[in-house]
PDB file of C-alpha atoms in Angstrom:
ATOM      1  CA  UNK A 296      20.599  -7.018 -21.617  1.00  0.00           C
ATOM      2  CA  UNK A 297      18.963  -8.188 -18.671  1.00  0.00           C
ATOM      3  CA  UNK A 298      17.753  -5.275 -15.391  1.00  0.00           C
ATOM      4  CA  UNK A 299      20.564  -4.567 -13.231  1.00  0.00           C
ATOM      5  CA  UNK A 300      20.471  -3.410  -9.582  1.00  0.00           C
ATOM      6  CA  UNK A 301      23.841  -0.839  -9.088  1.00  0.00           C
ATOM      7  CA  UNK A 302      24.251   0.135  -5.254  1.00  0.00           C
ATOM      8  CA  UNK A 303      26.424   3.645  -4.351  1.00  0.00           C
ATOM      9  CA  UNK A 304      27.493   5.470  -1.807  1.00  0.00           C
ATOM     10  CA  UNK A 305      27.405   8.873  -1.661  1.00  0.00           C
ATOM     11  CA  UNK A 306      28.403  11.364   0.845  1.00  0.00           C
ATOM     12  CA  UNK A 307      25.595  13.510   1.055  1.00  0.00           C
ATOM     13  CA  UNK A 308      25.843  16.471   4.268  1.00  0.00           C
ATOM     14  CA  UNK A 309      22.968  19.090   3.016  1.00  0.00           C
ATOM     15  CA  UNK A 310      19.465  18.510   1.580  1.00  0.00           C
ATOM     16  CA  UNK A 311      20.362  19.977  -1.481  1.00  0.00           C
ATOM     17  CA  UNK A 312      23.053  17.483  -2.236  1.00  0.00           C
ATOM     18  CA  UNK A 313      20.345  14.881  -1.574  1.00  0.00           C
ATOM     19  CA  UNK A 314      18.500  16.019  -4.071  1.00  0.00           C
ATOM     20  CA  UNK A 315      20.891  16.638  -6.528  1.00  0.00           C
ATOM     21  CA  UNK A 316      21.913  12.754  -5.843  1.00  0.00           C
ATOM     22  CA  UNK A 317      19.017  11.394  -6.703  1.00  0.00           C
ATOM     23  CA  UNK A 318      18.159  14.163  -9.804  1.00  0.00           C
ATOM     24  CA  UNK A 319      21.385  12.835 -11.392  1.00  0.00           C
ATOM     25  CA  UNK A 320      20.605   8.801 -10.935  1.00  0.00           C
ATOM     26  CA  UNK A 321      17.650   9.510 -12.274  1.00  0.00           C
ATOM     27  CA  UNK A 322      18.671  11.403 -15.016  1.00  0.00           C
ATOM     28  CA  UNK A 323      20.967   8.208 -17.427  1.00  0.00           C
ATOM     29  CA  UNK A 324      19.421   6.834 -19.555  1.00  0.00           C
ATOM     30  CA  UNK A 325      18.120   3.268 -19.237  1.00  0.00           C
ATOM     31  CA  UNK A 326      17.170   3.954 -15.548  1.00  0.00           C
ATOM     32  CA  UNK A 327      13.473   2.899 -14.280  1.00  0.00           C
ATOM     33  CA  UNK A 328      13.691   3.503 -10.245  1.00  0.00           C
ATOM     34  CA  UNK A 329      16.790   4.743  -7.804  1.00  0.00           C
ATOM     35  CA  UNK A 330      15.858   4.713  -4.254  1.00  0.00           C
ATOM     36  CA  UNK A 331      17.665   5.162  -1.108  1.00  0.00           C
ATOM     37  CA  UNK A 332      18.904   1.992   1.008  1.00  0.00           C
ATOM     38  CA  UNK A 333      20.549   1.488   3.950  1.00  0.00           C
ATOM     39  CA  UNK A 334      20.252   2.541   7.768  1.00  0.00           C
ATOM     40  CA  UNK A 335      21.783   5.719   7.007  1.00  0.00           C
ATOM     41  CA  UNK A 336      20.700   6.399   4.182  1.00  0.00           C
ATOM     42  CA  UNK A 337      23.523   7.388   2.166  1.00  0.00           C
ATOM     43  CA  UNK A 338      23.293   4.612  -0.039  1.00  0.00           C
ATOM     44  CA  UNK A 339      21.394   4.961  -3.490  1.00  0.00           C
ATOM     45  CA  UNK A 340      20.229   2.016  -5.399  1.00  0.00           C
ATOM     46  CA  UNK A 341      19.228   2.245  -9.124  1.00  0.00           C
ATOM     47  CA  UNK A 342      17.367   0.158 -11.163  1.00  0.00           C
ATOM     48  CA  UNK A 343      17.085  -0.373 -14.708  1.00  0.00           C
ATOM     49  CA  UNK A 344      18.243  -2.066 -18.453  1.00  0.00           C
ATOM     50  CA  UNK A 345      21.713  -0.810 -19.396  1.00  0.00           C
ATOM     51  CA  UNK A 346      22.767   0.844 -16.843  1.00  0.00           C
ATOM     52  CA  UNK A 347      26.623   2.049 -17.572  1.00  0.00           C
ATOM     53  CA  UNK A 348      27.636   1.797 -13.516  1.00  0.00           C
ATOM     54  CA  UNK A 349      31.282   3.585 -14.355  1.00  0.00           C
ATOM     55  CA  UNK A 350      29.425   6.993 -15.798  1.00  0.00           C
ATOM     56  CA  UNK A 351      27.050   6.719 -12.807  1.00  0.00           C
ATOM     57  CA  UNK A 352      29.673   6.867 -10.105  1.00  0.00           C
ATOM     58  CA  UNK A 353      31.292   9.552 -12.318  1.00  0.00           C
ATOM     59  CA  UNK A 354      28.725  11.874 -12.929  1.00  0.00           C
ATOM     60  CA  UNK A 355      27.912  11.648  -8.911  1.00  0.00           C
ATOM     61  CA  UNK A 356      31.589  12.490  -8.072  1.00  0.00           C
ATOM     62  CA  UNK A 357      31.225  15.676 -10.330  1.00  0.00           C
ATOM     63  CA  UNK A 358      27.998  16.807  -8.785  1.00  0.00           C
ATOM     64  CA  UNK A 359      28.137  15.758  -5.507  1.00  0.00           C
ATOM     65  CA  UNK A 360      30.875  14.747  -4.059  1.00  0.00           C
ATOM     66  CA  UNK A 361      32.882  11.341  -3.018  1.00  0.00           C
ATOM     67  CA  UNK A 362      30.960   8.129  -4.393  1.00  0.00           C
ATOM     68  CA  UNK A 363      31.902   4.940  -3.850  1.00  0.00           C
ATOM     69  CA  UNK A 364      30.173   2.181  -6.257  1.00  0.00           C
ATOM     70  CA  UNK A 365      29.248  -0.759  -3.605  1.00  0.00           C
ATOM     71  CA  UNK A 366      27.846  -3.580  -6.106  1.00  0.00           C
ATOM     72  CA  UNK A 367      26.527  -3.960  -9.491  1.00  0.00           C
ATOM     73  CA  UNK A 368      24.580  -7.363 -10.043  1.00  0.00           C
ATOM     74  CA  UNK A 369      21.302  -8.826 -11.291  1.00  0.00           C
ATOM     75  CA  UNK A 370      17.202  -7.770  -9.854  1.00  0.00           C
ATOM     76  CA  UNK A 371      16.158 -10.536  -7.775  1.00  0.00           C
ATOM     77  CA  UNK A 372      13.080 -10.905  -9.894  1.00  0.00           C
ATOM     78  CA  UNK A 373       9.955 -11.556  -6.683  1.00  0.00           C
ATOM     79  CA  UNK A 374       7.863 -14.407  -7.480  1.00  0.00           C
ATOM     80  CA  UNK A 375       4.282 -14.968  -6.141  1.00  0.00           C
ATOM     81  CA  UNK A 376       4.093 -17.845  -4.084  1.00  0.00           C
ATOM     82  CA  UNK A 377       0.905 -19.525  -5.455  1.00  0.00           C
ATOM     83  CA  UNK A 378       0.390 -17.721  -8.547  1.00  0.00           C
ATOM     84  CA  UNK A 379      -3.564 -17.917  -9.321  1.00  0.00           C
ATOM     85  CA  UNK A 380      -4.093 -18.812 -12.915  1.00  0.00           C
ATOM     86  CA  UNK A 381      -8.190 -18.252 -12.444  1.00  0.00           C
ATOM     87  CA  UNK A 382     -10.363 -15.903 -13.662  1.00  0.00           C
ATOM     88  CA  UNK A 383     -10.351 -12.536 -11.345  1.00  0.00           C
ATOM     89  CA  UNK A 384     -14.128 -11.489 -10.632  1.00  0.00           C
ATOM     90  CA  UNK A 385     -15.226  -8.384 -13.073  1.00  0.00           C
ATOM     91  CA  UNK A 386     -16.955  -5.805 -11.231  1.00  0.00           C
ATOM     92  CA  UNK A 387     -18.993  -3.406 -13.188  1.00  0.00           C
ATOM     93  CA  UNK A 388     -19.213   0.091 -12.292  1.00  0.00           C
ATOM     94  CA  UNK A 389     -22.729   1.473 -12.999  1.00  0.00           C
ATOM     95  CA  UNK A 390     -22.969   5.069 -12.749  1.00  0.00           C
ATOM     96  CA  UNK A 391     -26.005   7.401 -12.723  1.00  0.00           C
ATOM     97  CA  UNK A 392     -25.571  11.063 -14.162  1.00  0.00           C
ATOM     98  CA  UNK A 393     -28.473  12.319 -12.921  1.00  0.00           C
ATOM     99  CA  UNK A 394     -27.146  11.921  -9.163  1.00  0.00           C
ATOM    100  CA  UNK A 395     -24.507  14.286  -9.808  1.00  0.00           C
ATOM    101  CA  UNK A 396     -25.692  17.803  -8.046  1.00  0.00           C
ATOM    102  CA  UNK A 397     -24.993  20.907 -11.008  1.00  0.00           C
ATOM    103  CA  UNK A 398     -26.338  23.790  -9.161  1.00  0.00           C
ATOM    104  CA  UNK A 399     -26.789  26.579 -11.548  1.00  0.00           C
ATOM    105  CA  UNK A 400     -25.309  25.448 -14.601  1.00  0.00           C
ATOM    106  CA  UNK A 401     -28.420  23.096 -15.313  1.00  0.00           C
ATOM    107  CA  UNK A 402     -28.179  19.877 -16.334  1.00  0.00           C
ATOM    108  CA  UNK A 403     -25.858  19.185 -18.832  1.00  0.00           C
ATOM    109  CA  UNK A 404     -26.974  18.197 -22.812  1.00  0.00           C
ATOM    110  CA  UNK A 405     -26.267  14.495 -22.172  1.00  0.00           C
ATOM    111  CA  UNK A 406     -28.657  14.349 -19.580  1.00  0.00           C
ATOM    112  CA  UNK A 407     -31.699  15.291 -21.285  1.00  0.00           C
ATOM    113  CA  UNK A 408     -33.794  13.313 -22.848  1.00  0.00           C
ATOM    114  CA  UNK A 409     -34.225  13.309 -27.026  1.00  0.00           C
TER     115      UNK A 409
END
């Protein structure tokens, strides 16, 4: 099954409902991001693969309160305007362990020469 994007709104009045919200959209199974949308923010959108959108909007009525389930529909999948197919530049990290400052410990047994 293909990601799905499921929008609800919840009526959320105390910071601890907020939380619990989000700690319960979070918490199905199949779920990869919920965030919250709108100008109010009393909206949450969740993201993911199999997504039951009934036992969401159930689960948030039990915990939290009235929920309303706005829309349940496909991810609008972005994609790059002029994709780049070249090679990316490799930069190499070259790091020096004797610049590293050990104060009383001494240097450590990699550092010394065998």
């Amino acid at each position: 099954m293909a990601k799905q994007k499921i929008v609800v709104k919840v009526t959320m009045n105390t910071e601890k409902k907020i939380r619990k919200a989000l700690k319960i959209a979070v918490s199905l199974s199949g779920v990869e991001s919920a965030s919250f949308v709108g100008s109010d923010k009393t909206q949450i959108a969740v993201t993911g693969e199999d997504v039951d959108s009934v036992e969401l909007t159930t689960l948030l009525r039990k915990g939290v309160g009235y929920t309303e389930l706005l829309s349940v529909g496909p991810v609008e999948e972005k994609k790059p305007a002029a994709a780049k197919e070249s090679n990316p530049a490799v930069a190499s990290l070259n790091v020096n362990p004797y610049e590293y400052y050990y104060g009383s410990y001494g240097m450590p047994y990699y550092a010394y020469q065998i």
